[in-house]
Short mmCIF file of C-alpha atoms in Angstrom, two decimals:
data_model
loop_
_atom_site.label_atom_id
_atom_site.label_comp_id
_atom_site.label_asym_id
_atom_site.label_seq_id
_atom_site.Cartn_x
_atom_site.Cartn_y
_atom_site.Cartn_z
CA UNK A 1 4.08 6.56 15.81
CA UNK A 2 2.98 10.07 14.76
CA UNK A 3 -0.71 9.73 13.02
CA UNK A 4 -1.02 9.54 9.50
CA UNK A 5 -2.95 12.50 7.37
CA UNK A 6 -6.38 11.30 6.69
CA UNK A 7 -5.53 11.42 3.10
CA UNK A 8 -1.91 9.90 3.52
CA UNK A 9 -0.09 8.96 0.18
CA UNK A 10 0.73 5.23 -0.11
CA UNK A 11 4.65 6.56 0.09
CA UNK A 12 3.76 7.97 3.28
CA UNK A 13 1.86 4.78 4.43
CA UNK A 14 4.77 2.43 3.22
CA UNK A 15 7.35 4.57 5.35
CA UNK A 16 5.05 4.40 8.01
CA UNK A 17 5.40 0.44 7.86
CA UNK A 18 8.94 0.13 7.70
CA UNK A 19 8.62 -0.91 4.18
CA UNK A 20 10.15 -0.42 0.93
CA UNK A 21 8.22 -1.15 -2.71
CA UNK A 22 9.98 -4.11 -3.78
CA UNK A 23 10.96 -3.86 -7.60
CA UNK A 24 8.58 -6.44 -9.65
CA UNK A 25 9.65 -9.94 -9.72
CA UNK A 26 10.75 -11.30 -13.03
CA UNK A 27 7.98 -13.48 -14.01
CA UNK A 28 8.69 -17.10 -14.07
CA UNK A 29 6.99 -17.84 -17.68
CA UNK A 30 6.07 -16.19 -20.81
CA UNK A 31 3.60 -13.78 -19.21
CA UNK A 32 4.00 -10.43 -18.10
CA UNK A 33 3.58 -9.19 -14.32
CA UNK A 34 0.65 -7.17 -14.50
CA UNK A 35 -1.08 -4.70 -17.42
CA UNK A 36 -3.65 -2.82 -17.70
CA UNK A 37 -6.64 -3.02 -19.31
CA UNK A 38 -9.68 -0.33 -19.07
CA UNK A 39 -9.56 0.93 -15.65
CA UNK A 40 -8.18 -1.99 -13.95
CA UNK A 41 -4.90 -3.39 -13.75
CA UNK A 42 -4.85 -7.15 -13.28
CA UNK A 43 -1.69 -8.86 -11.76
CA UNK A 44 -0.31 -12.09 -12.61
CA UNK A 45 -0.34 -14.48 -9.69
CA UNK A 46 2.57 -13.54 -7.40
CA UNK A 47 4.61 -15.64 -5.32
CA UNK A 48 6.62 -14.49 -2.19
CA UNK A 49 9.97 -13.94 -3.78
CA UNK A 50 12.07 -11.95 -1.73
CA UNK A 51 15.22 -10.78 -3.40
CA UNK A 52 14.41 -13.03 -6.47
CA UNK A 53 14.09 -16.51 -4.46
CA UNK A 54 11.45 -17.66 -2.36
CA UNK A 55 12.58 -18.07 1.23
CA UNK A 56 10.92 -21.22 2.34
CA UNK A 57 9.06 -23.85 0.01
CA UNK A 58 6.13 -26.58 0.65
CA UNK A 59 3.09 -27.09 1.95
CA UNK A 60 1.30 -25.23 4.46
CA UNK A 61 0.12 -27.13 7.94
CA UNK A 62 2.75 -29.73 6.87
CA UNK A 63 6.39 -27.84 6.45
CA UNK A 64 5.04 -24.86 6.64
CA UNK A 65 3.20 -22.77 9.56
CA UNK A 66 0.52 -21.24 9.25
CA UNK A 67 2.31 -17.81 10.57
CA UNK A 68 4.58 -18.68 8.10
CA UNK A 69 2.24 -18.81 5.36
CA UNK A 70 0.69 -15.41 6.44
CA UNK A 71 3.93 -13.76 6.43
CA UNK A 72 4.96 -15.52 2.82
CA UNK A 73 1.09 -13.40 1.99
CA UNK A 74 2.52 -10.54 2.92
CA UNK A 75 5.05 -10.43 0.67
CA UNK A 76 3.42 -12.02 -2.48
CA UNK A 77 0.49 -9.49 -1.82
CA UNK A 78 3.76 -6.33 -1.52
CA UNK A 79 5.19 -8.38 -5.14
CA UNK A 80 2.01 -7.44 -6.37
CA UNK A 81 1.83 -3.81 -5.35
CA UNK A 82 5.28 -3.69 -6.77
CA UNK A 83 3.72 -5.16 -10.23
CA UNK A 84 0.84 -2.86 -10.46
CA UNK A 85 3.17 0.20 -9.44
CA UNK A 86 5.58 -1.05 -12.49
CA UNK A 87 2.43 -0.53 -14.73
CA UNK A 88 1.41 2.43 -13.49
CA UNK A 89 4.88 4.08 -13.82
CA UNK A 90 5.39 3.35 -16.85
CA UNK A 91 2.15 5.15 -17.61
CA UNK A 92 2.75 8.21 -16.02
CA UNK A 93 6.44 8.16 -15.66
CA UNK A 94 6.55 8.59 -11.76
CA UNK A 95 8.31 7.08 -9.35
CA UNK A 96 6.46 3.28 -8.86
CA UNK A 97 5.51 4.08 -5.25
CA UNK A 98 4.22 7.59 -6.57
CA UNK A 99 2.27 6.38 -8.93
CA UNK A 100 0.56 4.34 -6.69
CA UNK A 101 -1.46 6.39 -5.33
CA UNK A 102 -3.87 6.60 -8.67
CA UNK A 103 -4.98 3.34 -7.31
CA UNK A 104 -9.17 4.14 -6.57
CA UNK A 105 -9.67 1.22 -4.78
CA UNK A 106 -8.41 -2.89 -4.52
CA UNK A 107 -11.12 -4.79 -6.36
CA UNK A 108 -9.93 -8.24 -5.96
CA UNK A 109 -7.14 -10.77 -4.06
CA UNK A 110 -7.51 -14.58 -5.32
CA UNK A 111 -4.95 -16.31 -2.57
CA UNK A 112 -4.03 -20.09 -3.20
CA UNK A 113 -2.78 -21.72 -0.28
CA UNK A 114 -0.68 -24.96 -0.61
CA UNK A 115 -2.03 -27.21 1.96
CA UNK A 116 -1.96 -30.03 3.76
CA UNK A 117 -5.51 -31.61 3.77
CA UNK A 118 -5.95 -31.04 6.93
CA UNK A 119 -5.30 -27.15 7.14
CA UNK A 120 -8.64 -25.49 6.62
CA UNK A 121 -7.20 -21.59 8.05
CA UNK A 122 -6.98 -20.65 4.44
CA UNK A 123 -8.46 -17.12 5.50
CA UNK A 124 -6.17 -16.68 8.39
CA UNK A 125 -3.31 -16.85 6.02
CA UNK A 126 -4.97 -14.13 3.67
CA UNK A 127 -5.36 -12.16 6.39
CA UNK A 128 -2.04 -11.22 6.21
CA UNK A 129 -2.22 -10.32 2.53
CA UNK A 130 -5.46 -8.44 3.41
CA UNK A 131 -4.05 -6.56 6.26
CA UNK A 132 -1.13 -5.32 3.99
CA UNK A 133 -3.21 -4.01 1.29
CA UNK A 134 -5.37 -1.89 4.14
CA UNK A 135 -1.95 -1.08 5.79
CA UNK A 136 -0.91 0.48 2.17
CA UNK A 137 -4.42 1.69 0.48
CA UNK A 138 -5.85 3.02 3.45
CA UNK A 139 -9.89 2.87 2.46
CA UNK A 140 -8.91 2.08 -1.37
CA UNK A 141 -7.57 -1.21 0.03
CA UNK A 142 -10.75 -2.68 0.96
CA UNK A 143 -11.48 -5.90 -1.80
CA UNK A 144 -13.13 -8.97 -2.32
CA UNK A 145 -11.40 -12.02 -1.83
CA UNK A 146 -11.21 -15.77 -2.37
CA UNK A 147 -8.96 -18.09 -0.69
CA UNK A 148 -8.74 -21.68 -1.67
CA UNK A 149 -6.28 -24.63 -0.73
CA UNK A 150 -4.48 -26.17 -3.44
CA UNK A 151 -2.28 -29.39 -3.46
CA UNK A 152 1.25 -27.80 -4.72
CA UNK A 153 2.19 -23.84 -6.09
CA UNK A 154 4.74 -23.14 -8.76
CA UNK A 155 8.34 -24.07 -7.59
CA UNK A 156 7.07 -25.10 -4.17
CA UNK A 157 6.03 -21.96 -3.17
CA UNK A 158 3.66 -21.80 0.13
CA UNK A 159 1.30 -19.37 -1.59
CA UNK A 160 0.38 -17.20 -4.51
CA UNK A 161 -1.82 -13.96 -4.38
CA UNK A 162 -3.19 -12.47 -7.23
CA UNK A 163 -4.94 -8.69 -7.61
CA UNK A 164 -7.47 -6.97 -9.42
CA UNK A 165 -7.12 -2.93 -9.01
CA UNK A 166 -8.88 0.10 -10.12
CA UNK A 167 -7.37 3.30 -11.01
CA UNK A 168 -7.93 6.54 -11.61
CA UNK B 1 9.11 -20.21 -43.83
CA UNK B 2 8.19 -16.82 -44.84
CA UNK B 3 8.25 -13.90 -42.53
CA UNK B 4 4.83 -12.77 -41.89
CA UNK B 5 4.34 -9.07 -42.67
CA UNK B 6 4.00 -7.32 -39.04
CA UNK B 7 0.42 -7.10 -38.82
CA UNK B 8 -0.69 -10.55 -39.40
CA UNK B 9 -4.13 -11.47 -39.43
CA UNK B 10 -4.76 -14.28 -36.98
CA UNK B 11 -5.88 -16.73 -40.10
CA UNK B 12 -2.11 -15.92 -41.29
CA UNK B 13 -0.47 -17.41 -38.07
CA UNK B 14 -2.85 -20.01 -37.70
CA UNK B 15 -2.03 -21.00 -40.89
CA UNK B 16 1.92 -20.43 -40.56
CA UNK B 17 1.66 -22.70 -37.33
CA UNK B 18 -0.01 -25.25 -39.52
CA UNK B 19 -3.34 -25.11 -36.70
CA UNK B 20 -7.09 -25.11 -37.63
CA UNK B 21 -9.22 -23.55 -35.22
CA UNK B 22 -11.53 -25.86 -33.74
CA UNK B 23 -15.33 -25.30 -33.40
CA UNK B 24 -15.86 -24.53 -29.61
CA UNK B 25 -15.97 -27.39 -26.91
CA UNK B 26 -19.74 -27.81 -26.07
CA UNK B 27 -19.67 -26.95 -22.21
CA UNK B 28 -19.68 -29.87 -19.85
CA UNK B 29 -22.17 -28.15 -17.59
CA UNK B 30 -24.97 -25.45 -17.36
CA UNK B 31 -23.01 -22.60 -18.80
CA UNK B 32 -21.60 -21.42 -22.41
CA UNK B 33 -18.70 -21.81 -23.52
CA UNK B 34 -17.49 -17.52 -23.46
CA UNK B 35 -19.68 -14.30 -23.40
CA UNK B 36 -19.23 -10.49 -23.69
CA UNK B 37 -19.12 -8.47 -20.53
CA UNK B 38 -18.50 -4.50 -22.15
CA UNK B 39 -15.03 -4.82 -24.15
CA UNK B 40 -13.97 -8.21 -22.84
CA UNK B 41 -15.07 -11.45 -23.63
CA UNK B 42 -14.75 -14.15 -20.88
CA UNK B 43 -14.84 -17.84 -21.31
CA UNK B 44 -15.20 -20.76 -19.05
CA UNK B 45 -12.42 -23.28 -18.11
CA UNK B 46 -11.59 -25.28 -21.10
CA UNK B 47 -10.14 -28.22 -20.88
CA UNK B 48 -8.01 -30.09 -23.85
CA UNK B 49 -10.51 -31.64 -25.62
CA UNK B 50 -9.62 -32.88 -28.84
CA UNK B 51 -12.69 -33.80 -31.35
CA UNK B 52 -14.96 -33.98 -28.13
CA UNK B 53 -12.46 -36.24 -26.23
CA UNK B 54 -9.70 -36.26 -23.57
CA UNK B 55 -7.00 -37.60 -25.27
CA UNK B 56 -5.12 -38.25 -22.07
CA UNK B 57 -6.30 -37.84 -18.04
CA UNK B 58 -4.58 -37.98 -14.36
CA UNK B 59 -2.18 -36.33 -12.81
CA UNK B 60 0.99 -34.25 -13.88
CA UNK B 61 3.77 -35.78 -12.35
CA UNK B 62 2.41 -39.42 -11.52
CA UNK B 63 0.02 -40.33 -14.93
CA UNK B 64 1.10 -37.50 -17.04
CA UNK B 65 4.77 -36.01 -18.01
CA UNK B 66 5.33 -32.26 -18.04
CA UNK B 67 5.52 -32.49 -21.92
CA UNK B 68 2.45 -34.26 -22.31
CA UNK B 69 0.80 -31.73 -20.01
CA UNK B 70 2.72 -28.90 -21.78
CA UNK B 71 0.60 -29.83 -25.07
CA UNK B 72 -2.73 -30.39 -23.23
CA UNK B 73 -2.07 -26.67 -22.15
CA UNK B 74 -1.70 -25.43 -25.52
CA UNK B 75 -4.78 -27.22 -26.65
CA UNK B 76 -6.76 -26.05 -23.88
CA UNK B 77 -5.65 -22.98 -24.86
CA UNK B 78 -6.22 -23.18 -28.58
CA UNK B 79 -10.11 -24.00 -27.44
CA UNK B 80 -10.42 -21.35 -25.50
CA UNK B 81 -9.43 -19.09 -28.74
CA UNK B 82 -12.11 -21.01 -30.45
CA UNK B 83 -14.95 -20.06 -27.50
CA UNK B 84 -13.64 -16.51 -28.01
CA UNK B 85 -14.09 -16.81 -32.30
CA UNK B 86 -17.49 -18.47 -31.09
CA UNK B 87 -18.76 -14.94 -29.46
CA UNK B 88 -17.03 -12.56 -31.55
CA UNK B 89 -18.21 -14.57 -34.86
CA UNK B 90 -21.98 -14.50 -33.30
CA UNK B 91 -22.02 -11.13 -33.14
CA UNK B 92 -20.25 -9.37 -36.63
CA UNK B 93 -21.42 -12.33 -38.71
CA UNK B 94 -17.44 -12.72 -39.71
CA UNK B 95 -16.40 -16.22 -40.16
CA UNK B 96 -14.70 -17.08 -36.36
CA UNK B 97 -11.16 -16.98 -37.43
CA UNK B 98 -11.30 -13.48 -38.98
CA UNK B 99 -13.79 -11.93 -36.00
CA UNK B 100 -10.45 -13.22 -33.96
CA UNK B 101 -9.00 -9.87 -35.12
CA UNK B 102 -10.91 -7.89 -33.01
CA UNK B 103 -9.23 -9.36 -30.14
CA UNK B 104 -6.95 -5.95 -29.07
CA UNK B 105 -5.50 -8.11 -26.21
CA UNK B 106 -5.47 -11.21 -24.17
CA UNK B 107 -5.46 -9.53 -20.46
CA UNK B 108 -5.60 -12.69 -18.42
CA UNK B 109 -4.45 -16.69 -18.15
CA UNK B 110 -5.41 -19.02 -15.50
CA UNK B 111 -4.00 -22.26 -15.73
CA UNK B 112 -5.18 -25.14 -12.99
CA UNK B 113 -2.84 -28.26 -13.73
CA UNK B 114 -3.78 -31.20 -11.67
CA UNK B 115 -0.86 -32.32 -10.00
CA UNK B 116 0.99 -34.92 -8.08
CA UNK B 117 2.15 -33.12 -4.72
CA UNK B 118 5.98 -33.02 -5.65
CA UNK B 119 4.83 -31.25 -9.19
CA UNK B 120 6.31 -28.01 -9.21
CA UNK B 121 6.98 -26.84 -12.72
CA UNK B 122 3.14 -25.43 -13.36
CA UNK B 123 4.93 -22.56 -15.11
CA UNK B 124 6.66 -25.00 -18.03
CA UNK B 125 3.30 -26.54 -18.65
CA UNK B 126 1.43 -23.43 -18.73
CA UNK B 127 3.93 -21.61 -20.60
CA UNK B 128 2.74 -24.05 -23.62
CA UNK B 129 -0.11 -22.02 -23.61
CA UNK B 130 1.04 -18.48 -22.98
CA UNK B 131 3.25 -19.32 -26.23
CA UNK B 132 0.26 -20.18 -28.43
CA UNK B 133 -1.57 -17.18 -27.18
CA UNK B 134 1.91 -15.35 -28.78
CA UNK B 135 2.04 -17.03 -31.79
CA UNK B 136 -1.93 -16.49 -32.43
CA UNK B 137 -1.96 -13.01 -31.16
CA UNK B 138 1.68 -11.69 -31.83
CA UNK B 139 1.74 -8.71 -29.61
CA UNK B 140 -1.69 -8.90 -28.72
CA UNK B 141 -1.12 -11.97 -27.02
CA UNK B 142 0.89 -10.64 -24.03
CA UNK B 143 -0.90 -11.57 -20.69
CA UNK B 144 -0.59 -11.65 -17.03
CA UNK B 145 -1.12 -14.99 -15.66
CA UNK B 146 -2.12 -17.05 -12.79
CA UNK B 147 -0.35 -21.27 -12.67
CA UNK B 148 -1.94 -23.45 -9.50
CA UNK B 149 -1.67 -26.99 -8.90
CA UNK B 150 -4.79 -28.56 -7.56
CA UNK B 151 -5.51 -32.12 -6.61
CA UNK B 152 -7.70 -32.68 -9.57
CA UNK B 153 -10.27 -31.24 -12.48
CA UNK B 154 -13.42 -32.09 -14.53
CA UNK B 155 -13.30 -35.63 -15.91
CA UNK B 156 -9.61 -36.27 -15.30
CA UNK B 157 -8.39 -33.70 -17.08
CA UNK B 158 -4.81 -33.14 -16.76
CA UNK B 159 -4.63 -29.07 -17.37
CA UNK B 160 -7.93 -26.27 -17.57
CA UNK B 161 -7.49 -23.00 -19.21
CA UNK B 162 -9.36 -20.06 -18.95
CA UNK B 163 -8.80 -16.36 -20.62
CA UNK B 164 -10.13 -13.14 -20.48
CA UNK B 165 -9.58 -10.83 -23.52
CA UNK B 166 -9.80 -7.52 -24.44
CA UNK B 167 -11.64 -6.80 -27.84
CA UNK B 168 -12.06 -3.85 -30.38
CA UNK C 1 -46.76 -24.22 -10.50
CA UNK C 2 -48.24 -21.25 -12.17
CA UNK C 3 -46.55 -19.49 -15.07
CA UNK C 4 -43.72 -17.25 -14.28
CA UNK C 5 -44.65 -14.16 -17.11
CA UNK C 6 -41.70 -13.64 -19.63
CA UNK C 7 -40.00 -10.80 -17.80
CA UNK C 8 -40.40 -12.34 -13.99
CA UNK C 9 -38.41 -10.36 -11.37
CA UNK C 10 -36.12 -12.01 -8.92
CA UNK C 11 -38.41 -11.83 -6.07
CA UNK C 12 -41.03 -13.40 -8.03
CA UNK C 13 -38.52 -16.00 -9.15
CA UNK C 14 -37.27 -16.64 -5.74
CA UNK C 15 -40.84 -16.83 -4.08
CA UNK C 16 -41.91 -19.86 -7.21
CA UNK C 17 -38.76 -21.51 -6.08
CA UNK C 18 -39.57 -21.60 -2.15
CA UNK C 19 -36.28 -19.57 -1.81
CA UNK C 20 -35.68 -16.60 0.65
CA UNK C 21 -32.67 -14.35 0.25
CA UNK C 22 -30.53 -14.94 3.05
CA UNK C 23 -28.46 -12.32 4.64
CA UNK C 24 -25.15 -11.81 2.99
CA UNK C 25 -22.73 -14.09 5.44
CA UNK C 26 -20.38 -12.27 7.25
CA UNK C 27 -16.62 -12.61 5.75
CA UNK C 28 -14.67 -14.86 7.64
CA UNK C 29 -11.59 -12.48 7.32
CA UNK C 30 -10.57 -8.82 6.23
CA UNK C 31 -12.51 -8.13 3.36
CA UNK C 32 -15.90 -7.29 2.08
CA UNK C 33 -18.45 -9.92 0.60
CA UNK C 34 -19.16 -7.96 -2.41
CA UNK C 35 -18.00 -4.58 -4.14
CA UNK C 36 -18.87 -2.31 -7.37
CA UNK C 37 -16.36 -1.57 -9.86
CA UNK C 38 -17.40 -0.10 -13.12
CA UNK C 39 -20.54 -1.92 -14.38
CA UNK C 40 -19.71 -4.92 -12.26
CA UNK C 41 -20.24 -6.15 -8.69
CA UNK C 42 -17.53 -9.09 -7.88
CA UNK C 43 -18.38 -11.39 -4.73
CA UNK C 44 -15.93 -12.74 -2.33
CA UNK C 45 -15.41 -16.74 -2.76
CA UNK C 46 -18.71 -17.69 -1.07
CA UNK C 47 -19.29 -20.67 1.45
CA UNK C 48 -22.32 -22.65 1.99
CA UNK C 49 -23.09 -20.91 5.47
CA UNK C 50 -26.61 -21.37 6.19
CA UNK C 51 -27.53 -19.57 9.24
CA UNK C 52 -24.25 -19.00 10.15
CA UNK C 53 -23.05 -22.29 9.99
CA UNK C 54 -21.51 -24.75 7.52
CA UNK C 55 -24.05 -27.90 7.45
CA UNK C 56 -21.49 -30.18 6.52
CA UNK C 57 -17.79 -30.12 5.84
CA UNK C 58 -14.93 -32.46 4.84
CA UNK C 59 -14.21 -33.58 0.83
CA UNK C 60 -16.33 -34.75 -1.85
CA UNK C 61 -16.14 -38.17 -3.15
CA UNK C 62 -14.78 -39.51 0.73
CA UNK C 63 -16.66 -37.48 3.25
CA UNK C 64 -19.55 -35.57 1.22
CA UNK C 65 -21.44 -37.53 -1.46
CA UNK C 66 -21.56 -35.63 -4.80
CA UNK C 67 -25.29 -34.80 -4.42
CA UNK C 68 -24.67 -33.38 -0.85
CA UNK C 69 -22.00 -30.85 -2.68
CA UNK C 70 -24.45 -29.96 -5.19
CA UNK C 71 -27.12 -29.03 -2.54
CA UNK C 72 -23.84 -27.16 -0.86
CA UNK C 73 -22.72 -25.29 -4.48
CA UNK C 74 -26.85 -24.53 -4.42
CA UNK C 75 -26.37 -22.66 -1.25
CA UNK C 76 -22.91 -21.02 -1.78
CA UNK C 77 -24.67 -19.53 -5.16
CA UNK C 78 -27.41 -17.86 -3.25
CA UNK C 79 -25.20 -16.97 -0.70
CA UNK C 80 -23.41 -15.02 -3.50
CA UNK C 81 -26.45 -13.97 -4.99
CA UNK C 82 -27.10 -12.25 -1.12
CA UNK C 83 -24.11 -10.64 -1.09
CA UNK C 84 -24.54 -9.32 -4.84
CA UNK C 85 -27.78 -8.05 -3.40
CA UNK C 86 -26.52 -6.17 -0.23
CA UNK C 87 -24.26 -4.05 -2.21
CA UNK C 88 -27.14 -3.08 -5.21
CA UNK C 89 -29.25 -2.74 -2.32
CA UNK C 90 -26.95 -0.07 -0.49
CA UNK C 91 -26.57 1.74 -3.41
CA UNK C 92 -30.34 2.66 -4.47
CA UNK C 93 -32.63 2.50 -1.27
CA UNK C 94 -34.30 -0.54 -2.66
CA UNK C 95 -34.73 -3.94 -0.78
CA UNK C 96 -32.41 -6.48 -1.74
CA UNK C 97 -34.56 -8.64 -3.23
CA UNK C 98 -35.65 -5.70 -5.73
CA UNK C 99 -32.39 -4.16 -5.93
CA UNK C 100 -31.26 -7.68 -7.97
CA UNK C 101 -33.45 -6.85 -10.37
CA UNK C 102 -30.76 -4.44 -12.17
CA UNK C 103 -28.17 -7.68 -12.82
CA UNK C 104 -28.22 -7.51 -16.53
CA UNK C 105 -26.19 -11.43 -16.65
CA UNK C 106 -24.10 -13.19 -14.62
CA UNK C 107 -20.98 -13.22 -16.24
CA UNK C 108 -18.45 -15.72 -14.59
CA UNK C 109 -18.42 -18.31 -12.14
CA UNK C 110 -16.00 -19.77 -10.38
CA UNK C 111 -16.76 -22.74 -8.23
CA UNK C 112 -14.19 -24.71 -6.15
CA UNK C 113 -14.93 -27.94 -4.69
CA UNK C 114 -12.95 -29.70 -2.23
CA UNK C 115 -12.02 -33.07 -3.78
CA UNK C 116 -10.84 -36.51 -3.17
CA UNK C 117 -8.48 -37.54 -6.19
CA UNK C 118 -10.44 -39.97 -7.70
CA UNK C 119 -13.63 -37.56 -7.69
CA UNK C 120 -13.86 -36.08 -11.36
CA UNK C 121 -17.51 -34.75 -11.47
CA UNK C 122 -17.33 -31.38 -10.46
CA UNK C 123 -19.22 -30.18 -12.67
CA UNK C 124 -22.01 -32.10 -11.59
CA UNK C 125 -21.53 -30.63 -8.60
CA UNK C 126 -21.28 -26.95 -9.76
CA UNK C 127 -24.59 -27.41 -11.84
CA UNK C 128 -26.24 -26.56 -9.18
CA UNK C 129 -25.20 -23.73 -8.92
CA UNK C 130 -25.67 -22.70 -12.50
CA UNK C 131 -29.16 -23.95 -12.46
CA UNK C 132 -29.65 -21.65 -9.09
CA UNK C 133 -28.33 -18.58 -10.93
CA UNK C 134 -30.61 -19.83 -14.01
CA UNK C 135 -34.15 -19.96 -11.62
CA UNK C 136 -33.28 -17.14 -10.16
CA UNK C 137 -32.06 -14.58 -13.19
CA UNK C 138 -33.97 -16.32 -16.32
CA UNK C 139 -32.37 -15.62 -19.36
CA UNK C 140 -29.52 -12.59 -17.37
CA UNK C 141 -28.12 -15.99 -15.52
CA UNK C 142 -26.57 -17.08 -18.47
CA UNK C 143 -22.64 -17.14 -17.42
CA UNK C 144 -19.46 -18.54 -18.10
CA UNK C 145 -17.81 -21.37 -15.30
CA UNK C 146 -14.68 -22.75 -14.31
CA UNK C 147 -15.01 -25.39 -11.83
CA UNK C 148 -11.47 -26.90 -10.30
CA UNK C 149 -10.96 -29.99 -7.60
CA UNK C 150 -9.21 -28.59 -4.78
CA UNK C 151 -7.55 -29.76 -2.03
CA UNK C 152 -8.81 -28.27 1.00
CA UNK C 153 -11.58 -25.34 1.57
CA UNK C 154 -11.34 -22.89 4.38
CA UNK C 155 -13.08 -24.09 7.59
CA UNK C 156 -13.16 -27.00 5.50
CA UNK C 157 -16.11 -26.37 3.35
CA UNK C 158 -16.78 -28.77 0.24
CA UNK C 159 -17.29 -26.04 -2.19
CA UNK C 160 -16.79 -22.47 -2.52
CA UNK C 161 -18.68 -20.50 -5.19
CA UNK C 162 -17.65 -16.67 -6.19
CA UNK C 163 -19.54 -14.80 -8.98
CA UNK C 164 -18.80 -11.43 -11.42
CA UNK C 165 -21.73 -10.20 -12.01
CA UNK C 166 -22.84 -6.95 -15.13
CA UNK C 167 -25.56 -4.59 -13.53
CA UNK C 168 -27.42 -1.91 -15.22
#
């Protein structure tokens, strides 16, 4: 791979990955998928739909891998960069992965983990989620994070990632 | 019923929903029950407490049925408006459902719903409260949201709600 | 004990209380243990890591007694209050324990704990922490608290304790 510019756009960082902004899942409730308020735009908690539907279901260490579960990250923490790109869009009336690049810096990830009690690599799962956001942020991606193991995730799903950005 | 006129006061829909707002749950713990932090006010998990009690506890899915966990949401809920009227009351001197006005937006829901492992449908019992947050707030009450399952909460409790709102 | 004076700063607080400041723990992932945005500095879910190591693990109410969590939510909180600390410290010159003297209140909490499903007193077990924050900031560690039952904790910690905090 050629190297990226210092200063590479988060178009030019997505290309660079092989990966294209997914549009904003459709929330499943009577929420929206992320607004803004202030500087920050807060997401609602994302799960790893891909093409609407979530391509494998239950509980991590159990019926789920845990390279499963950090790929499932991935894409819930790429749902969310979708959501906050919607937002920011409709702000500024760019093109979503334009418009990303207003983003100043990743404040916070919250990743829940539905696990068996006896999986405790909660943060290797993140990982993944963490990775993508550096992958796609460059040095705005850097963030705080929790990641906790909870007993089940909306419609089965193997994880959920929420964020917390700041923007310009 | 009567329409309301657009720009309902919050005592209007309260009172078109046929709820009083209750005086704010006394925290179970070392901590109050919501504070200001610049324009938002955050409050602490509330959980449905109903004149000081639990009317129900367990688990969604084994003990408790998605509808009965549906209106502990929107209770929770409903006290977590009330910790918000607490603050906002405090500081204008207003009585707490008219400081409720102020509120410009709620910017975030997080909903923990203790639940059996095969409970999937945190979205239907959170979506309870996302709905009163509408009908309090009208178009102030769109929020992004965050629905987990976890193995189990403060004294039983079937559902905890927390918000974090944006005021004027 | 001799009288703290009215306005007592942190490191005279810590040094009544016995307490040193640890070092803020090293993440166990790909993210930072505390950051700035705005007015705020937001910690990374915090575990109770002392020296490096978790004293204890497993879940509360079958492996860890509820007072053993509390001394655990105890350390997680100053292990917060650390990392809090590193970052104010990195931004003026000052030592850490000065540096904390510019957190105007703890705003939130949010502490799980790793819990069997017929333990029900988190709370009691996050009141340690609470009372931590309250020693250590006076009247600035008043704070709003959510405090969930959890299934499983990375590296299988009982508790994990993350904190927003408003600095001047």
């Amino acid at each position: 791979m050629t190297a990226l510019p210092r200063r590479a756009t988060v178009a030019q960082r997505l290309a660079r990955l092989g990966l294209t902004l997914p549009t904003a899942a459709v929330p499943v409730g009577a929420y929206v998928p992320a607004l803004r308020t202030g500087v920050h735009v807060w997401t609602s908690g994302q799960l790893p739909f891909v093409a609407g539907r979530l391509p494998q279901t239950g509980t991590v260490g159990r019926d789920v891998t845990a390279d499963e579960a950090a790929q499932a990250a991935r894409t819930a923490a790429l749902n969310a960069v979708a959501a906050v790109a919607q937002v920011l869009a409709a702000e500024s009336g760019d093109a979503p992965v334009e418009a990303l690049d207003r983003v100043v810096r990743v404040v916070k990830v919250t990743g829940f983990v539905a696990s068996d009690p006896g999986f405790t690599a909660q943060p290797a799962v993140l990982d993944a989620a963490s990775t993508l956001l550096h992958e796609v942020f460059g040095d705005a991606g850097v963030h705080v994070r929790s990641a906790v193991g909870v007993a089940v995730l909306p419609l089965g799903s193997p994880v959920e990632v929420e964020l917390v950005v700041e923007t310009r």
